[in-house]
Short mmCIF file of C-alpha atoms in Angstrom, two decimals:
data_model
loop_
_atom_site.label_atom_id
_atom_site.label_comp_id
_atom_site.label_asym_id
_atom_site.label_seq_id
_atom_site.Cartn_x
_atom_site.Cartn_y
_atom_site.Cartn_z
CA MET A 14 -34.36 5.54 -7.75
CA PRO A 15 -33.61 8.34 -4.55
CA LEU A 16 -36.19 10.84 -3.95
CA THR A 17 -36.38 13.82 -5.57
CA VAL A 18 -37.83 17.13 -4.75
CA ARG A 19 -39.93 16.54 -7.85
CA ASP A 20 -40.36 13.42 -6.84
CA LEU A 21 -42.35 14.96 -3.77
CA LEU A 22 -43.93 18.21 -5.54
CA ALA A 23 -45.57 15.17 -7.85
CA ILE A 24 -47.31 13.59 -4.29
CA PRO A 25 -50.68 14.30 -4.95
CA SER A 26 -51.57 14.25 -1.47
CA LEU A 27 -48.77 16.33 0.02
CA ARG A 28 -50.64 19.72 -2.71
CA LEU A 29 -47.08 21.06 -2.50
CA THR A 30 -46.59 23.92 -5.21
CA LEU A 31 -43.13 24.95 -7.12
CA VAL A 32 -42.47 29.37 -6.08
CA ALA A 33 -39.18 29.50 -7.85
CA GLY A 34 -35.77 27.66 -7.60
CA GLY A 35 -36.95 25.00 -10.72
CA ALA A 36 -33.48 24.35 -10.69
CA GLY A 37 -32.99 22.73 -7.93
CA LEU A 38 -35.81 20.14 -8.40
CA GLY A 39 -32.77 16.59 -9.10
CA ARG A 40 -31.52 17.47 -5.95
CA VAL A 41 -32.00 14.16 -3.58
CA VAL A 42 -34.18 14.68 -0.61
CA GLU A 43 -32.56 12.66 2.08
CA ALA A 44 -34.69 13.70 4.58
CA ALA A 45 -37.11 16.48 6.25
CA HIS A 46 -36.72 18.76 8.72
CA ALA A 47 -39.29 21.19 10.56
CA SER A 48 -36.86 24.67 12.17
CA GLU A 49 -38.51 28.20 12.81
CA MET A 50 -34.92 28.74 12.97
CA LEU A 51 -33.76 32.30 11.03
CA ARG A 52 -30.54 30.40 10.82
CA PRO A 53 -30.83 26.43 10.54
CA ALA A 54 -27.48 25.79 8.44
CA ALA A 55 -25.58 24.89 11.99
CA TRP A 56 -28.29 22.11 12.21
CA LEU A 57 -28.05 20.45 8.44
CA GLU A 58 -26.27 17.29 7.19
CA GLY A 59 -27.49 18.20 4.04
CA GLY A 60 -29.79 17.19 1.48
CA GLU A 61 -33.06 17.89 3.86
CA ALA A 62 -36.10 19.44 3.03
CA VAL A 63 -36.24 22.49 5.49
CA MET A 64 -40.43 22.40 6.37
CA THR A 65 -41.28 25.89 8.35
CA THR A 66 -44.62 28.46 9.13
CA GLY A 67 -42.65 31.49 8.54
CA LEU A 68 -42.80 32.51 12.61
CA LEU A 69 -39.64 34.53 12.44
CA LEU A 70 -39.97 35.94 8.57
CA ALA A 71 -43.48 36.91 9.50
CA ALA A 72 -41.87 39.98 12.28
CA PRO A 73 -41.41 43.32 10.76
CA ASP A 74 -37.58 43.38 11.12
CA ALA A 75 -37.15 39.65 9.61
CA GLY A 76 -39.68 40.07 6.55
CA THR A 77 -37.11 42.95 5.31
CA ALA A 78 -36.10 41.77 1.58
CA ALA A 79 -32.32 41.33 3.10
CA GLU A 80 -33.51 39.19 5.79
CA CYS A 81 -34.83 37.06 3.31
CA ALA A 82 -32.25 36.96 1.05
CA ALA A 83 -29.86 35.76 4.67
CA TYR A 84 -32.41 33.43 5.50
CA ALA A 85 -32.46 31.47 2.31
CA GLU A 86 -28.63 31.63 1.64
CA ASP A 87 -28.80 29.70 5.40
CA VAL A 88 -30.52 27.37 4.14
CA ALA A 89 -28.65 27.12 0.82
CA ARG A 90 -25.44 27.02 2.88
CA GLY A 91 -26.42 24.45 5.09
CA GLY A 92 -27.37 22.06 2.11
CA GLY A 93 -30.69 21.62 1.98
CA ALA A 94 -31.58 20.39 -1.02
CA ALA A 95 -35.76 22.47 -0.65
CA LEU A 96 -37.58 25.30 1.13
CA ILE A 97 -40.67 24.39 2.44
CA VAL A 98 -43.06 26.93 3.71
CA GLY A 99 -46.72 26.70 5.09
CA LEU A 100 -49.56 28.98 4.32
CA GLY A 101 -52.80 29.28 5.95
CA PRO A 102 -55.01 31.80 7.94
CA ALA A 103 -54.31 30.46 10.87
CA LEU A 104 -50.58 30.42 10.47
CA PRO A 105 -48.08 33.06 10.16
CA LEU A 106 -47.91 33.12 6.64
CA ARG A 107 -50.98 33.68 4.78
CA GLU A 108 -48.74 34.71 1.25
CA LEU A 109 -45.19 33.70 1.00
CA PRO A 110 -42.80 37.28 0.62
CA PRO A 111 -41.53 37.47 -3.18
CA THR A 112 -38.06 38.63 -1.55
CA LEU A 113 -37.80 34.79 -0.48
CA ALA A 114 -38.82 33.86 -3.94
CA THR A 115 -36.76 36.37 -5.86
CA ALA A 116 -33.87 35.02 -3.87
CA ALA A 117 -34.74 31.15 -4.04
CA GLU A 118 -34.62 31.83 -7.67
CA ARG A 119 -30.90 33.65 -7.77
CA LEU A 120 -29.71 30.87 -5.53
CA GLY A 121 -31.41 27.90 -7.82
CA LEU A 122 -33.12 26.36 -3.94
CA PRO A 123 -36.53 24.89 -4.31
CA LEU A 124 -39.21 26.61 -2.60
CA LEU A 125 -42.23 24.86 -1.91
CA THR A 126 -45.33 26.37 -0.52
CA ALA A 127 -47.65 23.55 1.78
CA PRO A 128 -51.37 24.50 2.59
CA GLU A 129 -52.53 25.04 6.11
CA ARG A 130 -54.78 21.26 5.71
CA THR A 131 -51.07 19.70 5.11
CA PRO A 132 -49.39 19.10 8.30
CA PHE A 133 -45.47 18.77 8.31
CA VAL A 134 -45.85 15.78 9.69
CA ALA A 135 -47.71 14.00 6.18
CA ILE A 136 -44.08 15.32 4.04
CA THR A 137 -42.49 14.18 6.48
CA LYS A 138 -44.05 10.36 6.69
CA ALA A 139 -43.52 11.35 3.21
CA VAL A 140 -39.40 11.35 2.80
CA PHE A 141 -38.92 8.80 5.18
CA GLY A 142 -41.49 6.80 3.51
CA ALA A 143 -39.87 7.24 -0.21
CA ARG A 144 -36.35 6.50 1.84
CA ALA A 145 -37.70 3.28 3.46
CA ALA A 146 -38.82 1.52 -0.39
CA GLU A 147 -35.42 3.18 -2.22
CA GLU A 148 -33.86 1.24 0.31
CA ARG A 149 -36.30 -1.80 -0.11
CA ARG A 150 -36.11 -1.86 -3.59
CA THR A 151 -31.46 -1.36 -3.62
CA LEU A 152 -31.43 -4.61 -1.53
CA GLU A 153 -33.63 -6.94 -3.10
CA ARG A 154 -31.60 -5.57 -6.02
CA THR A 155 -28.38 -6.55 -4.22
CA LEU A 156 -30.33 -9.81 -3.22
CA ARG A 157 -30.58 -10.03 -6.64
CA THR A 158 -27.25 -9.68 -7.83
CA GLN A 159 -25.47 -11.37 -5.21
CA ARG A 160 -27.40 -14.51 -5.85
CA ARG A 161 -26.29 -13.83 -9.66
CA LEU A 162 -22.71 -13.43 -8.65
CA THR A 163 -23.19 -16.72 -6.50
CA ALA A 164 -23.96 -18.57 -9.04
CA ALA A 165 -21.52 -17.40 -11.36
CA THR A 166 -18.67 -18.28 -8.80
CA ALA A 167 -20.32 -21.62 -8.74
CA SER A 168 -21.15 -21.84 -12.64
CA GLY A 169 -17.03 -23.53 -13.05
CA GLY A 170 -16.59 -20.00 -14.76
CA GLY A 171 -13.59 -19.61 -12.88
CA LEU A 172 -12.59 -15.52 -12.12
CA ASP A 173 -14.11 -14.45 -15.54
CA ALA A 174 -17.04 -15.73 -15.49
CA LEU A 175 -17.58 -14.11 -11.87
CA LEU A 176 -16.13 -10.87 -12.71
CA ARG A 177 -18.30 -10.87 -15.71
CA ALA A 178 -21.67 -11.17 -13.46
CA TRP A 179 -19.85 -8.84 -11.26
CA GLN A 180 -19.69 -5.52 -14.57
CA GLU A 181 -23.28 -6.19 -15.77
CA ALA A 182 -24.60 -6.06 -13.07
CA THR A 183 -23.29 -3.04 -11.55
CA GLY A 184 -22.13 -1.05 -14.45
CA THR A 185 -18.82 -0.81 -12.45
CA GLY A 186 -15.18 -1.88 -13.69
CA VAL A 187 -13.34 -4.55 -11.94
CA VAL A 188 -9.69 -5.51 -12.03
CA VAL A 189 -8.68 -8.71 -9.97
CA CYS A 190 -4.48 -9.18 -8.80
CA ASP A 191 -2.72 -11.34 -7.16
CA ALA A 192 -0.62 -10.37 -4.41
CA LEU A 193 2.36 -9.33 -6.51
CA GLY A 194 0.14 -6.74 -8.71
CA ARG A 195 0.13 -9.34 -12.00
CA LEU A 196 -3.29 -9.29 -13.95
CA LEU A 197 -4.96 -11.57 -13.21
CA GLY A 198 -8.68 -10.69 -14.66
CA ALA A 199 -10.19 -7.57 -15.53
CA ALA A 200 -14.35 -6.76 -16.64
CA GLY A 201 -15.46 -3.48 -17.93
CA THR A 202 -11.92 -1.45 -18.48
CA ASP A 203 -8.28 -1.99 -19.10
CA GLY A 204 -6.79 -3.79 -16.05
CA ALA A 205 -3.49 -3.74 -17.21
CA ALA A 206 -3.93 0.04 -17.38
CA ALA A 207 -5.33 0.34 -13.57
CA LEU A 208 -2.91 -1.99 -12.26
CA ALA A 209 0.01 0.34 -13.42
CA GLU A 210 -2.02 4.15 -12.29
CA ALA A 211 -2.44 2.16 -8.65
CA THR A 212 0.96 0.79 -8.10
CA GLU A 213 0.82 2.84 -4.90
CA LEU A 214 -2.30 1.96 -3.60
CA LEU A 215 -0.84 -1.56 -4.03
CA ASP A 216 1.67 -1.21 -2.47
CA VAL A 217 0.24 1.13 0.79
CA VAL A 218 -2.80 -2.47 0.43
CA ALA A 219 0.26 -4.57 1.13
CA LEU A 220 1.51 -3.53 4.03
CA ARG A 221 -1.07 -4.03 5.90
CA GLY A 222 -2.15 -7.25 4.55
CA LEU A 223 -6.09 -8.92 4.81
CA ARG A 224 -6.30 -5.49 7.19
CA GLY A 225 -5.37 -3.03 4.21
CA SER A 226 -7.98 -0.92 2.23
CA ALA A 227 -7.49 2.01 0.49
CA ASP A 228 -9.42 4.65 -2.63
CA GLY A 229 -7.37 6.53 -4.54
CA ASP A 230 -8.04 8.41 -7.45
CA LEU A 231 -6.89 7.26 -11.17
CA ALA A 232 -6.70 9.15 -14.39
CA SER A 233 -10.00 6.81 -15.06
CA GLY A 234 -11.86 8.01 -12.00
CA ARG A 235 -12.10 6.99 -8.68
CA VAL A 236 -10.74 3.83 -6.98
CA GLN A 237 -10.99 1.61 -4.50
CA VAL A 238 -8.28 -0.94 -3.73
CA GLN A 239 -9.58 -3.77 -1.04
CA PRO A 240 -6.51 -7.20 -0.23
CA LEU A 241 -8.51 -10.90 -0.72
CA GLY A 242 -8.25 -14.15 0.96
CA ALA A 243 -9.27 -16.02 3.66
CA SER A 244 -6.38 -16.07 6.44
CA HIS A 245 -3.38 -15.23 4.14
CA LEU A 246 -3.14 -12.43 1.70
CA ARG A 247 -3.62 -13.83 -1.89
CA GLY A 248 -4.07 -10.89 -3.82
CA PHE A 249 -6.62 -7.40 -4.61
CA MET A 250 -9.07 -6.23 -6.07
CA LEU A 251 -9.90 -2.48 -7.72
CA LEU A 252 -13.25 -1.43 -8.29
CA LEU A 253 -13.42 1.67 -9.95
CA GLY A 254 -16.05 3.75 -9.54
CA ALA A 255 -18.28 2.94 -7.10
CA GLY A 256 -19.93 4.95 -6.40
CA SER A 257 -22.96 3.74 -5.65
CA ALA A 258 -25.58 2.08 -2.33
CA GLU A 259 -26.10 -0.62 -4.85
CA SER A 260 -21.93 -0.95 -5.44
CA ARG A 261 -21.13 -0.56 -2.00
CA LEU A 262 -23.00 -3.27 -0.22
CA LEU A 263 -22.38 -5.41 -3.18
CA GLY A 264 -18.50 -4.86 -2.54
CA SER A 265 -18.03 -7.27 0.56
CA VAL A 266 -20.05 -9.42 -1.23
CA LEU A 267 -17.58 -9.74 -4.38
CA VAL A 268 -14.56 -9.68 -2.22
CA SER A 269 -16.00 -12.25 -0.38
CA LEU A 270 -16.74 -14.56 -3.38
CA LEU A 271 -13.14 -13.36 -5.48
CA SER A 272 -11.10 -14.43 -1.77
CA VAL A 273 -12.98 -18.05 -2.38
CA GLU A 274 -11.81 -18.06 -6.15
CA LEU A 275 -8.43 -17.55 -5.05
CA GLU A 276 -7.95 -19.79 -2.52
CA ARG A 277 -9.60 -22.73 -4.88
CA ARG A 278 -6.71 -21.97 -7.24
CA HIS A 279 -4.30 -22.01 -4.31
CA LEU A 280 -6.15 -25.33 -3.15
CA ALA A 281 -6.32 -26.60 -6.61
CA ASP A 282 -2.13 -25.91 -7.42
CA GLU A 283 -1.26 -27.85 -4.31
CA PRO A 284 -0.13 -30.99 -6.13
CA GLN A 285 2.05 -28.95 -8.33
CA ARG A 286 3.95 -26.96 -5.57
CA ARG A 287 4.64 -30.60 -4.33
CA ARG A 288 5.97 -31.71 -7.60
CA ARG A 289 8.29 -28.62 -7.89
CA ALA A 290 9.45 -28.89 -4.48
CA ARG A 291 10.65 -32.56 -5.65
CA MET A 292 12.87 -30.84 -9.05
CA LEU A 293 14.59 -29.02 -6.19
CA ASP A 294 15.62 -31.80 -4.53
CA ARG A 295 16.81 -33.27 -8.17
CA LEU A 296 18.02 -29.87 -8.76
CA PHE A 297 20.03 -29.80 -5.74
CA SER A 298 21.94 -32.74 -6.22
CA PRO A 299 26.23 -32.36 -7.10
CA GLU A 300 25.94 -34.76 -10.21
CA LEU A 301 23.37 -33.42 -11.90
CA PRO A 302 24.43 -32.56 -15.31
CA PRO A 303 24.55 -28.95 -17.01
CA ASP A 304 22.08 -29.95 -19.88
CA GLN A 305 19.63 -31.50 -17.35
CA ALA A 306 19.57 -28.85 -15.03
CA ARG A 307 18.67 -26.31 -17.43
CA THR A 308 16.37 -28.15 -19.29
CA LEU A 309 14.37 -28.69 -15.26
CA LEU A 310 14.10 -25.07 -14.86
CA ALA A 311 12.68 -24.67 -17.99
CA SER A 312 9.90 -27.22 -17.70
CA ALA A 313 8.81 -24.76 -14.37
CA GLY A 314 8.74 -22.08 -16.69
CA VAL A 315 12.40 -20.25 -15.46
CA THR A 316 14.87 -19.46 -18.50
CA ALA A 317 17.49 -17.47 -16.85
CA SER A 318 21.06 -18.46 -17.44
CA ALA A 319 22.03 -18.43 -12.94
CA VAL A 320 20.17 -18.97 -10.82
CA ARG A 321 20.28 -17.81 -7.09
CA VAL A 322 18.70 -19.62 -4.02
CA LEU A 323 16.92 -17.94 -1.66
CA ALA A 324 16.58 -19.16 2.61
CA VAL A 325 14.35 -17.75 5.00
CA ALA A 326 13.86 -19.19 8.14
CA ALA A 327 10.00 -19.46 8.84
CA GLU A 328 8.69 -17.78 12.35
CA THR A 329 5.51 -19.02 11.90
CA GLU A 330 4.40 -22.12 10.11
CA PRO A 331 6.93 -22.91 7.38
CA ALA A 332 3.76 -24.39 4.65
CA ASP A 333 2.18 -21.40 4.85
CA LEU A 334 5.16 -19.47 3.79
CA ALA A 335 5.93 -21.51 0.71
CA ALA A 336 2.81 -21.33 -0.14
CA ASP A 337 2.73 -17.86 -0.73
CA LEU A 338 6.28 -17.48 -1.57
CA ALA A 339 5.47 -19.99 -4.40
CA LEU A 340 3.00 -18.21 -6.06
CA ALA A 341 4.78 -14.91 -5.97
CA VAL A 342 8.09 -16.28 -7.48
CA PRO A 343 8.10 -17.10 -11.41
CA GLY A 344 8.26 -20.81 -11.26
CA GLY A 345 7.23 -20.85 -8.01
CA LEU A 346 10.15 -23.16 -6.98
CA VAL A 347 9.97 -23.69 -3.31
CA ARG A 348 10.19 -26.16 -0.81
CA VAL A 349 9.97 -26.86 3.27
CA ALA A 350 13.89 -27.83 4.69
CA GLY A 351 13.39 -28.09 8.61
CA ASP A 352 12.31 -24.88 9.67
CA ALA A 353 13.45 -23.16 6.37
CA VAL A 354 12.00 -22.05 3.06
CA GLU A 355 14.41 -22.35 -0.07
CA VAL A 356 13.26 -20.78 -3.59
CA VAL A 357 15.05 -20.28 -6.75
CA VAL A 358 14.39 -18.24 -8.76
CA GLY A 359 16.24 -15.94 -11.85
CA GLU A 360 19.03 -13.74 -11.20
CA ALA A 361 16.20 -10.87 -12.29
CA VAL A 362 14.17 -11.74 -10.09
CA ASP A 363 13.43 -8.67 -7.12
CA VAL A 364 14.03 -10.93 -4.55
CA GLU A 365 14.03 -8.38 -2.02
CA GLY A 366 10.92 -6.69 -2.93
CA ILE A 367 9.56 -10.21 -3.03
CA LEU A 368 10.69 -10.61 0.70
CA ARG A 369 9.58 -7.09 2.25
CA ARG A 370 6.03 -8.31 0.93
CA PHE A 371 5.40 -11.91 1.81
CA ALA A 372 8.35 -12.57 4.57
CA PRO A 373 9.16 -9.08 5.95
CA GLY A 374 11.29 -9.05 9.69
CA GLN A 375 12.12 -12.60 8.73
CA PRO A 376 15.94 -13.91 8.73
CA ALA A 377 16.47 -14.45 4.80
CA GLY A 378 19.83 -15.34 3.01
CA ILE A 379 19.93 -14.53 -0.81
CA GLY A 380 22.92 -16.89 -1.99
CA PRO A 381 24.59 -15.97 -5.36
CA ALA A 382 23.92 -16.60 -8.81
CA VAL A 383 25.35 -19.14 -10.24
CA LEU A 384 25.12 -20.89 -13.30
CA PRO A 385 21.95 -23.97 -12.90
CA GLN A 386 24.63 -27.03 -11.74
CA HIS A 387 25.56 -24.92 -9.22
CA ALA A 388 22.41 -24.74 -7.03
CA ALA A 389 23.34 -26.33 -4.37
CA LEU A 390 26.71 -23.86 -3.99
CA SER A 391 24.04 -21.18 -3.93
CA LEU A 392 21.75 -23.29 -1.01
CA ARG A 393 24.74 -23.60 0.86
CA GLN A 394 25.63 -20.11 0.75
CA ALA A 395 22.29 -18.99 1.36
CA ARG A 396 21.96 -21.30 4.75
CA ALA A 397 24.79 -19.66 5.89
CA LEU A 398 23.54 -16.10 5.91
CA LEU A 399 20.63 -16.73 8.18
CA PRO A 400 22.27 -16.15 11.49
CA THR A 401 23.72 -12.71 10.34
CA SER A 402 20.74 -12.04 8.57
CA ARG A 403 19.10 -12.90 12.38
CA GLU A 404 21.52 -10.78 13.82
CA LEU A 405 21.25 -8.18 11.34
CA GLY A 406 17.03 -7.76 11.44
CA ARG A 407 17.20 -7.81 7.65
CA PRO A 408 17.91 -9.77 5.00
CA VAL A 409 22.16 -10.58 4.07
CA THR A 410 23.31 -11.54 0.55
CA ALA A 411 26.49 -13.34 -0.31
CA THR A 412 27.91 -10.05 -2.19
CA GLU A 413 27.81 -8.84 1.43
CA ALA A 414 28.62 -11.60 2.98
CA GLY A 415 32.40 -10.65 2.47
CA SER A 416 32.64 -7.27 3.00
CA VAL A 417 34.48 -5.43 6.07
CA ARG A 418 31.01 -3.09 6.28
CA LEU A 419 28.83 -5.82 7.05
CA LEU A 420 31.47 -7.26 9.14
CA LEU A 421 31.48 -3.65 11.17
CA SER A 422 27.94 -3.73 11.56
CA LEU A 423 27.79 -7.30 13.23
CA GLY A 424 30.06 -5.56 16.63
CA SER A 425 28.58 -3.64 19.11
CA PRO A 426 29.18 -0.31 19.12
CA VAL A 427 30.89 0.30 21.95
CA LEU A 428 33.68 -2.29 21.60
CA LEU A 429 34.91 -1.18 18.26
CA ALA A 430 34.62 2.11 19.14
CA ALA A 431 36.70 1.05 21.79
CA PHE A 432 38.60 -0.83 19.04
CA ALA A 433 39.04 2.61 16.86
CA ASP A 434 40.02 4.74 19.87
CA THR A 435 43.17 2.73 20.87
CA VAL A 436 44.32 2.25 17.98
CA LEU A 437 43.99 6.14 16.31
CA ALA A 438 44.46 7.80 20.02
CA PRO A 439 48.53 8.03 19.39
CA LEU A 440 47.45 9.74 15.56
CA ASP A 441 44.34 12.23 17.85
CA ALA A 442 46.45 13.25 20.44
CA ARG A 443 48.98 14.76 17.19
CA ASP A 444 46.92 15.20 14.64
CA PRO A 445 43.73 17.41 15.12
CA ASP A 446 43.93 18.67 11.43
CA GLY A 447 43.50 15.20 10.55
CA VAL A 448 46.08 14.60 8.00
CA LEU A 449 47.71 12.59 8.77
CA THR A 450 44.82 10.35 8.86
CA GLU A 451 43.64 11.12 6.12
CA THR A 452 46.87 10.77 4.29
CA LEU A 453 47.07 7.10 5.75
CA ARG A 454 43.12 5.96 4.37
CA VAL A 455 43.98 6.87 1.03
CA TRP A 456 47.67 5.63 1.25
CA LEU A 457 45.82 2.07 2.76
CA GLU A 458 42.71 2.27 0.02
CA THR A 459 45.49 2.64 -2.59
CA ASN A 460 47.24 -0.62 -1.28
CA GLY A 461 50.00 1.45 -0.50
CA SER A 462 50.35 3.39 -4.01
CA TRP A 463 53.06 6.33 -3.17
CA ALA A 464 52.59 7.91 -6.66
CA GLU A 465 48.81 7.11 -6.68
CA THR A 466 48.55 8.42 -2.86
CA ALA A 467 50.43 11.31 -4.30
CA ALA A 468 48.27 12.31 -7.07
CA LEU A 469 44.68 12.05 -5.10
CA LEU A 470 45.87 14.28 -2.68
CA GLY A 471 47.92 16.62 -4.42
CA LEU A 472 50.91 15.91 -2.47
CA HIS A 473 54.57 15.33 -3.16
CA ARG A 474 55.87 11.94 -3.02
CA HIS A 475 58.05 12.78 -0.04
CA THR A 476 55.53 14.07 1.84
CA VAL A 477 52.83 11.36 1.32
CA GLN A 478 56.23 9.32 2.26
CA SER A 479 56.96 11.23 6.08
CA ARG A 480 53.56 11.31 6.94
CA ILE A 481 53.40 7.40 6.88
CA GLU A 482 56.18 7.47 8.15
CA LYS A 483 55.11 9.89 10.87
CA VAL A 484 51.86 7.57 11.68
CA ALA A 485 53.92 4.35 12.07
CA HIS A 486 56.31 6.14 14.81
CA LEU A 487 52.61 7.40 16.54
CA THR A 488 50.69 4.03 16.43
CA SER A 489 54.15 1.64 16.59
CA ARG A 490 53.12 -0.15 13.95
CA ARG A 491 54.83 -1.61 11.11
CA LEU A 492 53.03 -0.70 7.77
CA ASP A 493 55.10 -3.74 5.60
CA ARG A 494 53.26 -5.20 7.87
CA THR A 495 50.02 -7.06 6.50
CA GLU A 496 48.03 -7.40 10.45
CA ASP A 497 49.40 -3.88 11.14
CA ARG A 498 47.82 -3.03 7.79
CA VAL A 499 44.42 -3.78 8.44
CA ASP A 500 44.28 -3.19 12.08
CA LEU A 501 44.59 0.42 10.78
CA TRP A 502 42.02 -0.30 8.05
CA LEU A 503 39.36 -1.56 10.48
CA ALA A 504 39.83 1.33 12.76
CA LEU A 505 39.82 3.81 10.10
CA ARG A 506 36.37 1.92 8.61
CA SER A 507 34.79 1.39 12.20
CA ARG A 508 34.62 5.16 12.78
CA GLU A 509 33.43 5.59 9.58
CA SER A 510 30.39 3.31 10.14
CA ALA A 511 29.74 4.01 13.42
CA PRO A 512 26.48 6.67 14.17
CA PRO A 513 27.00 9.55 15.09
CA HIS A 514 26.77 11.84 18.50
CA GLY A 515 23.78 13.36 19.60
CA PRO A 516 23.62 16.60 20.64
#
């Protein structure tokens, strides 16, 4: 246990006497500091037993009630654990000023006296000796607990045995989850509830991978989040209420042992990952009957009525990325094909969230949701999207691949602006208020419907017709031709997609 003022007072050789402030006897003494300053707070860090002979307190002006009270208040403000005053015939003070005792009692600051024959260095040695002994005991307990945790790891009891050993040894709750935040084990706390509260902290740590860590406050108390894994992020550890020195020392040990356990699980899953990669060879076969496709997926735990395929261009080792994704996606249906990783998931899976966490910044195509027997079709589209994803610097879905917005985003802003200006320049010159341009936009969006355009703009049908005829005249375009309509439509969308001009 840490050294307290009560412990210090109980050391017979120091001959200390409590005069006032008994309410603070439980304060922890971190150090001993001798000072003759009347305002020592600026030189304190907190937890010191402040020792003084009262040299300045013995001066006529300093011995007043106001000065004694100010001195005690300054020591308390600096975080002093206790105030020790040396008394004796050869010292500045023979007796303790009563006003100092009154102030210390009011502040709850333990006020002790030391006789002349007790040198301050003896008090200092006693404090640091007790601190050293406590640190030695903490280290011994830490080593015993470390051996206990290591034995639990080697026992074959797996993650649950290790977590139980930790909680029994330290009394600290612990939760372990995988890299997606799914509960793997807990001891001494409700793991599911803790994970639900710590979602934001997990996201913060996940962004930095193995280099991250975070602390925060949950409804159940203080929590510390640490990443787990050797060379790749395998999961997270949550320590709840780990405030003791022993828990902090052992935290790094537990992180190492849990990382070993998750890596062991990862390696143990390698045969299953190879088996499921071979399952994809069958699933992508065009001759696979529908019932066999569903059965194949069900054997991997994927029961969705529709699936989609992801294709991720691995920028480092494809095998490492495949292993991460196999751990992340339900069913673990992942394989390496050339320099890309192919993944099959149920249509409801948050694939973009998985890609953000496990393949950030890597080109990825997301195929459409299809019936299981048509997985090969989704795969072809996913792989076809990789060049577009590489160009845009983000994952691309099959749904957006055919949109005008995607095509426009691939073009150079300068070229798109030039194209729009070329097509729409005649309108810009004769239509400063944008009336003709807005009518054209609505007319094109309604597929050339006079009645619908008139209703949307609150105009008479003949007014709409007049404006569209004027647009055709100014732009020299025949609006009954699909090619001319497409040019005008693309020009309008190009301007909508263009970034805003700076000041």
